[in-house]
mmCIF file of C-alpha atoms and ligand atoms in Angstrom:
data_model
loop_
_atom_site.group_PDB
_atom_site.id
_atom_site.type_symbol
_atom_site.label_atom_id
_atom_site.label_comp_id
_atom_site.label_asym_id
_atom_site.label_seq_id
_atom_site.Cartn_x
_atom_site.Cartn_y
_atom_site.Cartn_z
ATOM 1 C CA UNK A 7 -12.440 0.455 21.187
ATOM 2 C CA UNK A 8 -11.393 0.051 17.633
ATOM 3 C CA UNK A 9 -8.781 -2.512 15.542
ATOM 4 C CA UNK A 10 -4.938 -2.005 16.403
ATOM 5 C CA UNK A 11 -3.194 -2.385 12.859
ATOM 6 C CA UNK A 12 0.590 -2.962 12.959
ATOM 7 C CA UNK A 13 2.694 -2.717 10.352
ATOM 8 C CA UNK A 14 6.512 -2.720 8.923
ATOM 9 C CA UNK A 15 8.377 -0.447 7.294
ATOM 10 C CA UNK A 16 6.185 1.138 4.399
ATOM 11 C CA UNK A 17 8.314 1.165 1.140
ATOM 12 C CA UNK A 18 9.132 -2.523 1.373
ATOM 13 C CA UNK A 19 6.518 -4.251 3.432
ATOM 14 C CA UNK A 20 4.074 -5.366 0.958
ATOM 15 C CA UNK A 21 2.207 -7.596 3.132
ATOM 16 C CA UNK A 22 1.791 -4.269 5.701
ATOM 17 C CA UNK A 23 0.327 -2.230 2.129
ATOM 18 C CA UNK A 24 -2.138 -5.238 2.253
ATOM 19 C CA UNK A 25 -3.745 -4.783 5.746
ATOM 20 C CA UNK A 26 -3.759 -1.112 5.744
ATOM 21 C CA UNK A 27 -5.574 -1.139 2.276
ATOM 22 C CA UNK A 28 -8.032 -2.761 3.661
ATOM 23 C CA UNK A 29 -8.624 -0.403 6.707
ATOM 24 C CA UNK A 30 -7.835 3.203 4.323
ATOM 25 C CA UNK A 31 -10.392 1.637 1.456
ATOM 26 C CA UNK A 32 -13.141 0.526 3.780
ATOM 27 C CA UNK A 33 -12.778 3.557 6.274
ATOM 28 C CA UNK A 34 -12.259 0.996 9.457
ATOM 29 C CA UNK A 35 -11.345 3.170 12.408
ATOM 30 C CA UNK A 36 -8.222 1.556 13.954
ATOM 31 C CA UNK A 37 -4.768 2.735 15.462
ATOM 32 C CA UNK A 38 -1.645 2.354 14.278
ATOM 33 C CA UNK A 39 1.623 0.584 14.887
ATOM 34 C CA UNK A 40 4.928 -0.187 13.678
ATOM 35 C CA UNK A 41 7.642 -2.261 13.818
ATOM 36 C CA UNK A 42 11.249 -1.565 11.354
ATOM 37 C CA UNK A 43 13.050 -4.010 9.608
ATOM 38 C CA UNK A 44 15.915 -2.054 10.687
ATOM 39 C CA UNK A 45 15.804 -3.406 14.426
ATOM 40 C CA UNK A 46 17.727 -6.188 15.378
ATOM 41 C CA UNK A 47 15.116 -8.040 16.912
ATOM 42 C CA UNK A 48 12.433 -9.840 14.933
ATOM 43 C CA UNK A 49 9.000 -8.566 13.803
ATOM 44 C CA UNK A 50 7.932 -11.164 16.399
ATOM 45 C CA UNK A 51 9.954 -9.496 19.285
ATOM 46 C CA UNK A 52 9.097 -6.126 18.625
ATOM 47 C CA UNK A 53 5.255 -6.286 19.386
ATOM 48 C CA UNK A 54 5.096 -9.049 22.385
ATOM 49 C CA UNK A 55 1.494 -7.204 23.006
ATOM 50 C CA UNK A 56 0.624 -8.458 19.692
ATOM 51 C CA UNK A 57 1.797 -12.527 20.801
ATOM 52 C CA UNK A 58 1.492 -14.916 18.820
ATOM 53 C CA UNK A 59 1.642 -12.981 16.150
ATOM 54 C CA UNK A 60 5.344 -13.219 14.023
ATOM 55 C CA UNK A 61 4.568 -10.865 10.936
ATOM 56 C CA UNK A 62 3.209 -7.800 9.816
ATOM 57 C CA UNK A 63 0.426 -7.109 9.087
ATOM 58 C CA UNK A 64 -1.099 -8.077 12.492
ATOM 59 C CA UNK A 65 -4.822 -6.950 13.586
ATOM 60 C CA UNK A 66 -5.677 -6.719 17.401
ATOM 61 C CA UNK A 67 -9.562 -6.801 17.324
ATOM 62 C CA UNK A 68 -11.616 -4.503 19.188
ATOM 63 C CA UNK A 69 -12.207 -7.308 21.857
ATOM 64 C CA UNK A 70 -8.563 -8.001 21.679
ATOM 65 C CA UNK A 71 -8.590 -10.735 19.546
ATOM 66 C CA UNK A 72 -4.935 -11.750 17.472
ATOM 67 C CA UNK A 73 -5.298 -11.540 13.743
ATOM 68 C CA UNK A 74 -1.277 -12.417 12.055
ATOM 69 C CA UNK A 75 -2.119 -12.992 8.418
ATOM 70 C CA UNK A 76 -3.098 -11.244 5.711
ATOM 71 C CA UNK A 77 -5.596 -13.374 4.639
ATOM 72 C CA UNK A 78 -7.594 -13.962 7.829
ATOM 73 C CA UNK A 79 -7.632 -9.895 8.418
ATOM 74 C CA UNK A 80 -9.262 -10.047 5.319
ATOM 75 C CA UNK A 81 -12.111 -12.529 5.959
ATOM 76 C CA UNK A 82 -12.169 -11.635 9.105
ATOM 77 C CA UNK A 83 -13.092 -7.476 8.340
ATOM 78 C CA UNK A 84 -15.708 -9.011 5.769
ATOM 79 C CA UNK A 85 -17.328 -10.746 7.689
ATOM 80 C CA UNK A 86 -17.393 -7.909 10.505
ATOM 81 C CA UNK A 87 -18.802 -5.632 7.357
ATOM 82 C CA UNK A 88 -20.593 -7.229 5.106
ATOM 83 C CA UNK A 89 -21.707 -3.942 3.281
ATOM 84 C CA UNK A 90 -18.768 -2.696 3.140
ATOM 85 C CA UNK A 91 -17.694 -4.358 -0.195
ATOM 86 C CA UNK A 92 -14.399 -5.969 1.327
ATOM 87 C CA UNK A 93 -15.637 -8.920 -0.723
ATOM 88 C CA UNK A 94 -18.351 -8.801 -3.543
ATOM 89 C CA UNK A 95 -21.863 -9.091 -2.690
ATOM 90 C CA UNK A 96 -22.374 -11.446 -5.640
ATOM 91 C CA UNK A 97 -21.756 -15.355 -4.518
ATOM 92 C CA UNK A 98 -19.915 -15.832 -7.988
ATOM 93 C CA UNK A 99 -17.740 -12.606 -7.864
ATOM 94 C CA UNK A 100 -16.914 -13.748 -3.916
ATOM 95 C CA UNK A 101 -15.698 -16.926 -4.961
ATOM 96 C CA UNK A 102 -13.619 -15.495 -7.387
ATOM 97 C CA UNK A 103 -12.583 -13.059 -5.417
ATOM 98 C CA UNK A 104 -11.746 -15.140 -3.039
ATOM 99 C CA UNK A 105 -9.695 -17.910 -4.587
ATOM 100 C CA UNK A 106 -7.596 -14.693 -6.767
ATOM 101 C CA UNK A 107 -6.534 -13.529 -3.063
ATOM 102 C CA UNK A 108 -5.486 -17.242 -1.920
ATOM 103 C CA UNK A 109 -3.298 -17.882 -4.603
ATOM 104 C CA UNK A 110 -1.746 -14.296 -4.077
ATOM 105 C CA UNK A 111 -1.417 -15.739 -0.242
ATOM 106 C CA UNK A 112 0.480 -18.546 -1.419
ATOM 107 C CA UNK A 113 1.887 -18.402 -4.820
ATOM 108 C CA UNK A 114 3.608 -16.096 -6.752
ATOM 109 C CA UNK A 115 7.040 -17.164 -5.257
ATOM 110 C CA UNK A 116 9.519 -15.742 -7.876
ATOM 111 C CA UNK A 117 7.916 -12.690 -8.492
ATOM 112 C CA UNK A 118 8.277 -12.139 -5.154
ATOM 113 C CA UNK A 119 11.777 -13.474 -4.494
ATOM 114 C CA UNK A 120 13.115 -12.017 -7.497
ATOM 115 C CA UNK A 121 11.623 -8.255 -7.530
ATOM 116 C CA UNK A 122 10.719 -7.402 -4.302
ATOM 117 C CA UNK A 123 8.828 -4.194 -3.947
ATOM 118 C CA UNK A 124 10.597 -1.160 -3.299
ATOM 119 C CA UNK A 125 8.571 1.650 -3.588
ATOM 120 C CA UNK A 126 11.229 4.265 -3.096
ATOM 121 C CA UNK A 127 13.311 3.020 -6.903
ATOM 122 C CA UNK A 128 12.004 1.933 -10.387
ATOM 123 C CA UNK A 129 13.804 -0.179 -12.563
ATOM 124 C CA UNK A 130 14.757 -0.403 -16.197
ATOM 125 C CA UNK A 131 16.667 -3.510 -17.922
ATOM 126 C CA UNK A 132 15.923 -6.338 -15.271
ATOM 127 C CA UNK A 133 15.542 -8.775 -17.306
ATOM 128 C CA UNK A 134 13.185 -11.466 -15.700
ATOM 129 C CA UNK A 135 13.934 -15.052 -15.136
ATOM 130 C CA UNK A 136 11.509 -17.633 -16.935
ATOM 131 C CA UNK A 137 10.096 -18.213 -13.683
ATOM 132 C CA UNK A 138 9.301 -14.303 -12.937
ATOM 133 C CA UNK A 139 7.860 -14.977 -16.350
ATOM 134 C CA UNK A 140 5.945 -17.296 -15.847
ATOM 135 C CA UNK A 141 4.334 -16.108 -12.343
ATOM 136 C CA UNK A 142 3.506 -12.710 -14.856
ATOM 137 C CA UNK A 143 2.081 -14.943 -17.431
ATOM 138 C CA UNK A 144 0.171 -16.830 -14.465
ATOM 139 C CA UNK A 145 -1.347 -13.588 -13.146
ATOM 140 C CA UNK A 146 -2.194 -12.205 -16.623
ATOM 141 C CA UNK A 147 -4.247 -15.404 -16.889
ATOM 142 C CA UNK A 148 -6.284 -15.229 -13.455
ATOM 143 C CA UNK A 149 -6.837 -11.717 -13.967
ATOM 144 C CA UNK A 150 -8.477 -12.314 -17.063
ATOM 145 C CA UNK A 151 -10.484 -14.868 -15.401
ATOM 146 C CA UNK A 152 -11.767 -12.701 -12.442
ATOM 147 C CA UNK A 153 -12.767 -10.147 -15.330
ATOM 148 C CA UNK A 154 -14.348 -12.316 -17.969
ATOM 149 C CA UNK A 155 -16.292 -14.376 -14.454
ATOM 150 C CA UNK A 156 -17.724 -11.585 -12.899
ATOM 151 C CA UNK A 157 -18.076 -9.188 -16.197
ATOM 152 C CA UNK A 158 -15.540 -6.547 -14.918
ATOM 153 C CA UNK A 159 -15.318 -3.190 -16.938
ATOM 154 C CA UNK A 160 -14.321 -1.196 -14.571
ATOM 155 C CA UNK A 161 -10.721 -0.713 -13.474
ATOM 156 C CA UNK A 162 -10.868 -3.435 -10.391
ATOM 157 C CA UNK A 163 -10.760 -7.044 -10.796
ATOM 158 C CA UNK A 164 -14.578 -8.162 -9.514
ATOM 159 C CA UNK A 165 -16.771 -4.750 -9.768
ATOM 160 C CA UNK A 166 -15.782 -2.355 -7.437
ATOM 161 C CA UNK A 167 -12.191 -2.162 -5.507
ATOM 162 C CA UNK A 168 -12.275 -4.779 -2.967
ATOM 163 C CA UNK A 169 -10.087 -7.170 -1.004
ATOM 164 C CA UNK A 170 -8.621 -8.900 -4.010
ATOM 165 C CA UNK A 171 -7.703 -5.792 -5.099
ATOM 166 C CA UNK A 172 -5.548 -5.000 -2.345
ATOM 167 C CA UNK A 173 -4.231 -7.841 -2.337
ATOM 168 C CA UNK A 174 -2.546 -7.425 -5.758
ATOM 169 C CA UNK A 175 -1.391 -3.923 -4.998
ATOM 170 C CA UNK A 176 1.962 -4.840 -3.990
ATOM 171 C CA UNK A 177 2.336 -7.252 -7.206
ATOM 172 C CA UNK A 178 1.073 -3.877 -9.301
ATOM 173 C CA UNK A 179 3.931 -2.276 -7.650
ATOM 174 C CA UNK A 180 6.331 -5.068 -8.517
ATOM 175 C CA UNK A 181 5.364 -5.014 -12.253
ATOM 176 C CA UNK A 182 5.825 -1.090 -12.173
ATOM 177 C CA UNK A 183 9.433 -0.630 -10.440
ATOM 178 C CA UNK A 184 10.931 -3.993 -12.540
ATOM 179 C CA UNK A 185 9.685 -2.350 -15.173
ATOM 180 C CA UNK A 186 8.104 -6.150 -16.303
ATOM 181 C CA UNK A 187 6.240 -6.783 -19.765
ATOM 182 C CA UNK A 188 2.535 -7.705 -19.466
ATOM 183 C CA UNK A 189 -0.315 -7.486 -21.766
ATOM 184 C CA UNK A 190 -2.695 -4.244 -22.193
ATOM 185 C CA UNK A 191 -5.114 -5.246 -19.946
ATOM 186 C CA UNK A 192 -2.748 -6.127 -16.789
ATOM 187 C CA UNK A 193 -0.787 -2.828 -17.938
ATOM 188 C CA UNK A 194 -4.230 -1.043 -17.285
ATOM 189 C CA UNK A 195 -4.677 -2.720 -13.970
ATOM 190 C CA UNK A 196 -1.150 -2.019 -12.931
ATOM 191 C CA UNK A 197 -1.909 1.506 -13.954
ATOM 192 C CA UNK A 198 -4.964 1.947 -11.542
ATOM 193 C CA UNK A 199 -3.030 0.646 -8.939
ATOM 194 C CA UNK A 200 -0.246 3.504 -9.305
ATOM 195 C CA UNK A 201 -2.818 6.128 -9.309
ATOM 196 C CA UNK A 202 -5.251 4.783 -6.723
ATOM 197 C CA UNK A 203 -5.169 7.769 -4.144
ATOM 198 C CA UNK A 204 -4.695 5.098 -1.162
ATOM 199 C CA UNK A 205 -1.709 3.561 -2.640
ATOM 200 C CA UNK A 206 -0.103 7.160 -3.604
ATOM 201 C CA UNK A 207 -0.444 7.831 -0.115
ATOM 202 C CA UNK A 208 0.877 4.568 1.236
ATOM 203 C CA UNK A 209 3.986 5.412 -0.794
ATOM 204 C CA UNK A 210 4.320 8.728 0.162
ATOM 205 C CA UNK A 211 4.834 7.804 3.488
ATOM 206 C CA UNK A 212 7.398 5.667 2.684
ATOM 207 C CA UNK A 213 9.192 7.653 0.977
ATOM 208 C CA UNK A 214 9.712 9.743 4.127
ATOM 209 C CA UNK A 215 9.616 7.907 6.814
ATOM 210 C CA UNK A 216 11.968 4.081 7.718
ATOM 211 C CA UNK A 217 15.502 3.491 7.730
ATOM 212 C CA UNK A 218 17.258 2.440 3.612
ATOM 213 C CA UNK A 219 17.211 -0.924 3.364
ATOM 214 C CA UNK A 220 19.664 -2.073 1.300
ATOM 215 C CA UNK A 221 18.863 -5.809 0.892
ATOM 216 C CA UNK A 222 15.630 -4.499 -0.447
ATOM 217 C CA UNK A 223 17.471 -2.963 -3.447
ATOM 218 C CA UNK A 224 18.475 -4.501 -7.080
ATOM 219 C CA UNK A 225 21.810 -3.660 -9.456
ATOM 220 C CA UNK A 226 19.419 -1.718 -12.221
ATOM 221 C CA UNK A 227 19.174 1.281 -13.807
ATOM 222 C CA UNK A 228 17.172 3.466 -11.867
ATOM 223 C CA UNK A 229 14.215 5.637 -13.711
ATOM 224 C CA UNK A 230 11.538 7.506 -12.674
ATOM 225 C CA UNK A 231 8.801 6.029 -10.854
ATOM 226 C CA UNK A 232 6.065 5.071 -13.977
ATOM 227 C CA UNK A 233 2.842 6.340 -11.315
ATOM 228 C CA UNK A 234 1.475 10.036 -12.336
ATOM 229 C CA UNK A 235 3.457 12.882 -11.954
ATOM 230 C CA UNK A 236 3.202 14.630 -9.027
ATOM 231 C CA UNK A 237 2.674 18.305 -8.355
ATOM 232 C CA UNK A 238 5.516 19.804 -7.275
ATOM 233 C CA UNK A 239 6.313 21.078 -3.346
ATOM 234 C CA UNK A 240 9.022 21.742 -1.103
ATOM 235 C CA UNK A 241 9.775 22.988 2.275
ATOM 236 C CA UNK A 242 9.046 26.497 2.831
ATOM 237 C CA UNK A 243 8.909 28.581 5.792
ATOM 238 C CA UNK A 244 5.642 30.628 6.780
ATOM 239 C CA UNK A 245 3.799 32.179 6.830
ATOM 240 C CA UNK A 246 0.827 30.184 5.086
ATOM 241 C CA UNK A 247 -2.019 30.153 3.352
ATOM 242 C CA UNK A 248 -3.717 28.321 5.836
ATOM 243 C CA UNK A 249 -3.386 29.108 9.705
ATOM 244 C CA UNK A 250 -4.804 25.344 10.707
ATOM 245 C CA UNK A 251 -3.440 21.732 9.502
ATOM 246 C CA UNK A 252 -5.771 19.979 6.784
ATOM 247 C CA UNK A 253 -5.385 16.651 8.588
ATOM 248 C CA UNK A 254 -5.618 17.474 12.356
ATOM 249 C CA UNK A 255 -6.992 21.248 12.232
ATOM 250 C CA UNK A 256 -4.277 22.080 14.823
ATOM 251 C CA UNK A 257 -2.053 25.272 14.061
ATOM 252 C CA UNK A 258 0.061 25.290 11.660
ATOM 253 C CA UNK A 259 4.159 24.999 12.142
ATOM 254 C CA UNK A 260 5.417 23.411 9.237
ATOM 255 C CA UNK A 261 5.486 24.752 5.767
ATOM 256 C CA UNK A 262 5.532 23.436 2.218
ATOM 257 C CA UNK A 263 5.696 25.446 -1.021
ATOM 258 C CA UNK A 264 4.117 24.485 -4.205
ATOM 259 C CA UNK A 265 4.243 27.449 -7.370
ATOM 260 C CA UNK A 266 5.271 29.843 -4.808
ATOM 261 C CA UNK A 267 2.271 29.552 -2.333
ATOM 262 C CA UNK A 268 2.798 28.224 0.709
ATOM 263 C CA UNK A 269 1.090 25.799 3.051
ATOM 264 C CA UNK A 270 1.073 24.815 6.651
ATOM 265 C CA UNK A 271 0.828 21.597 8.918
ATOM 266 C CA UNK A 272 0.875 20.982 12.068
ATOM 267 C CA UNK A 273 4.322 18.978 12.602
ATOM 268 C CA UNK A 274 6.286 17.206 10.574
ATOM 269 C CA UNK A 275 5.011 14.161 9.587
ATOM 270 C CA UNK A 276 2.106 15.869 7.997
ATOM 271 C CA UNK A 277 4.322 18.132 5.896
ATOM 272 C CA UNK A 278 6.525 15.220 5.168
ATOM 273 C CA UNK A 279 4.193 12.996 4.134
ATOM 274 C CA UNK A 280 2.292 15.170 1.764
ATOM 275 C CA UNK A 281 5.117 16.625 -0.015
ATOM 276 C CA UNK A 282 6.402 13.703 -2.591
ATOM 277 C CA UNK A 283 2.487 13.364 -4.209
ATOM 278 C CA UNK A 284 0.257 16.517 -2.494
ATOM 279 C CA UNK A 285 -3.209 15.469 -5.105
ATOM 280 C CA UNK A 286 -3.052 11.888 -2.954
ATOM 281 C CA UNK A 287 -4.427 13.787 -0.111
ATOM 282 C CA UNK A 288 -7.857 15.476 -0.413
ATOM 283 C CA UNK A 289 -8.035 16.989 2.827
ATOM 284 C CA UNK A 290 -4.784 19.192 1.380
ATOM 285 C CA UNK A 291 -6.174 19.074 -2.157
ATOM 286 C CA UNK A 292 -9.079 21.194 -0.426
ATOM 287 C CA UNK A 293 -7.046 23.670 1.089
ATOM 288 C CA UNK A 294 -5.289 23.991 -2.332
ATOM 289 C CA UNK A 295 -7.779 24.097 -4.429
ATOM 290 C CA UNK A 296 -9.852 26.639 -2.394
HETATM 291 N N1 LIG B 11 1.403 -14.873 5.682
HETATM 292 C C1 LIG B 11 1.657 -13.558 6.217
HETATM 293 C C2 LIG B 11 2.974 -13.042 5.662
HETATM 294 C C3 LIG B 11 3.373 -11.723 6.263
HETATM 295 C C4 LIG B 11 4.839 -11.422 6.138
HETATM 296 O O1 LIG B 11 5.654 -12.275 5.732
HETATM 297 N N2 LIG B 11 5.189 -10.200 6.524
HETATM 298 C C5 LIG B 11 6.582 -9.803 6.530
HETATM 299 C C6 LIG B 11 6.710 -8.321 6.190
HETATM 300 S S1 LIG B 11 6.180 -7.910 4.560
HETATM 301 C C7 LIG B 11 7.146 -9.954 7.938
HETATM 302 O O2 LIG B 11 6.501 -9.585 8.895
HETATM 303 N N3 LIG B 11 8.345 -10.498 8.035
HETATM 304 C C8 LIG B 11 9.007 -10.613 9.293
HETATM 305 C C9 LIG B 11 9.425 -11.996 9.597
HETATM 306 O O3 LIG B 11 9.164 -12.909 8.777
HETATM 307 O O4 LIG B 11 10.035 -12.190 10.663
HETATM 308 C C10 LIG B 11 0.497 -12.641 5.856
HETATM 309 O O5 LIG B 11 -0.214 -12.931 4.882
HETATM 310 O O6 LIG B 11 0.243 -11.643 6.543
#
C-alpha cells in the first residue's frame, strides 16, 4: 500500500504544488487524485473517501490515516523518512526550517490575496500594494535569516532542497508572474525555483490539463513567463523515433515534433504534458538526447 495524494487543479492550486513537491522531491511512491475548482461542489464534497478532510492537498496514509494540511503532510513524511532530507538533519537548520514553513502556513496574507498564482500568465505593471510590499520585504528578511543561520550557499534555503523549500515554491511563482521587485538574493532563489525540474513539470501539467479559471486571473499586461526557455515541440503524427513511451514503455500512439524529429507516447497525457517544457522530463530528455 502506498500514500493517496489528492490534489486541485494544477496551475492555481498552490497549496496542491506543496504536497506533491514533497512526494516528486523525496521519490515517495503514492497515487494520485484530483479534485477541480471547476465543480460545483466543494473540495470537501468531491473526495468524501478522503473525510474529514476540506482542502487540497490531502494525504491518505498507507494505513489509511487522514492527513488535510500542508503542514502536517510535511512533518508527518519527515518523520516517516528521516533520511530523506524532508527536513535538515542539523537540529539548528530543522528549527529554521521549520519555523520558515510555519509562517508560510500562516502568514503571507496579501501576497497571497493580492497575486494569486497562476502559472498559465505572467504579469508586467502590477503595481503592488504596501502590504504586498511589505509581505516581499518580510520574506526577503526570513530568507536571509534561514541563509545566514544555517550557512546556505547553495541555491536552497537550509543546505539541500527540502520541505521549506517547497513550501515557498508557490510564493517563487507569485514573485515571477507579478513580475514583483525583490533584492538579488531572493531574485536568485526565485530563479531556482523556475528552473527546478519538479516545478517545470508541475507547470507543465497545468498548462494542459483543468478547466480556465477566470477568478484566478488579474487586469495586466501579459508577458512571457520569466522561467527558462523551453525547447520547442508540437504535435506531430508518426511515425517516431521511438516505438515505446519514455514514461510507461507502452507503444507509442501519440506524437510530438521538436526540429523536425519526431517522438512518441503512449496516450495523450504523456504527449501533452511534455510538450510546453520537454528538458523538465529526463525520462524524454533520454530518448532525445540518445
Ligand atoms: N491549510 C491548508 C490550506 C489548503 C487550501 O486552502 N487549499 C485550497 C486549494 S489551494 C483548497 O483546497 N480550497 C478549497 C476550499 O477551501 O474549499 C493546507 O496547508 O493544506
Amino acid at each position: 500500500m502506498s500514500f493517496d495524494l489528492v490534489i486541485g487543479d494544477r496551475y492555481p492550486s498552490s497549496w496542491s504544488l506543496r504536497g506533491w513537491l514533497l512526494f516528486e522531491k523525496f521519490n515517495i511512491e503514492h497515487k494520485l487524485h484530483h479534485v477541480s475548482f471547476i465543480d460545483d461542489r466543494l473540495v470537501e464534497e468531491q473526495m468524501p473517501e478522503f473525510a474529514p478532510a476540506k482542502t487540497v492537498p490531502t494525504v491518505r496514509t498507507p494505513e489509511g490515516v487522514i492527513v488535510g494540511d500542508s503542514l502536517a503532510i510535511a512533518e508527518e513524511l519527515a518523520s516517516r523518512y528521516p533520511d530523506a532530507g524532508i527536513l535538515p538533519k542539523d537540529p539548528a537548520a530543522r528549527a529554521v526550517a521549520r519555523f520558515l514553513m510555519s509562517e508560510m502556513h500562516s502568514g503571507f496574507g496579501d501576497l497571497r490575496n493580492d497575486c494569486p498564482m497562476n502559472l498559465r500568465v505572467a504579469y508586467s505593471e502590477t503595481s503592488p500594494s504596501d502590504e504586498v510590499k511589505k509581505d516581499l520585504a518580510r520574506l526577503e528578511k526570513i530568507w536571509a535569516y534561514a541563509r545566514k543561520t544555517v550557512g546556505s550557499e547553495g541555491p536552497w534555503l537550509c543546505g539541500e532542497y527540502g520541505a521549506v523549500d517547497a513550501f515557498f515554491a508557490p510564493v517563487a511563482a507569485r514573485i515571477a508572474g507579478y513580475g514583483l521587485t525583490v533584492g538579488p538574493d531572493a531574485a536568485a532563489y526565485v530563479k531556482a525555483h523556475l528552473a527546478d525540474p519538479a516545478f517545470r513539470r508541475w507547470r507543465a501539467m497545468g498548462m494542459i490539463k483543468g478547466a480556465h479559471l477566470p477568478w484566478y486571473e488579474r487586469d495586466y499586461p501579459q508577458v512571457n513567463w520569466p522561467g527558462p526557455t523551453p525547447i520547442l515541440a508540437t504535435n506531430a503524427e508518426g511515425p517516431s523515433e521511438n516505438t515505446l513511451c519514455p514514461y510507461s514503455r507502452l507503444p507509442v500512439t501519440h506524437f510530438l515534433s521538436i526540429d523536425g524529429c519526431v517522438f512518441g507516447f503512449c496516450n495523450e497525457f504523456c504527449r501533452d504534458k511534455t510538450r510546453p517544457d520537454p528538458a523538465a522530463w529526463p525520462a524524454f530528455m533520454e530518448i532525445y538526447q540518445s
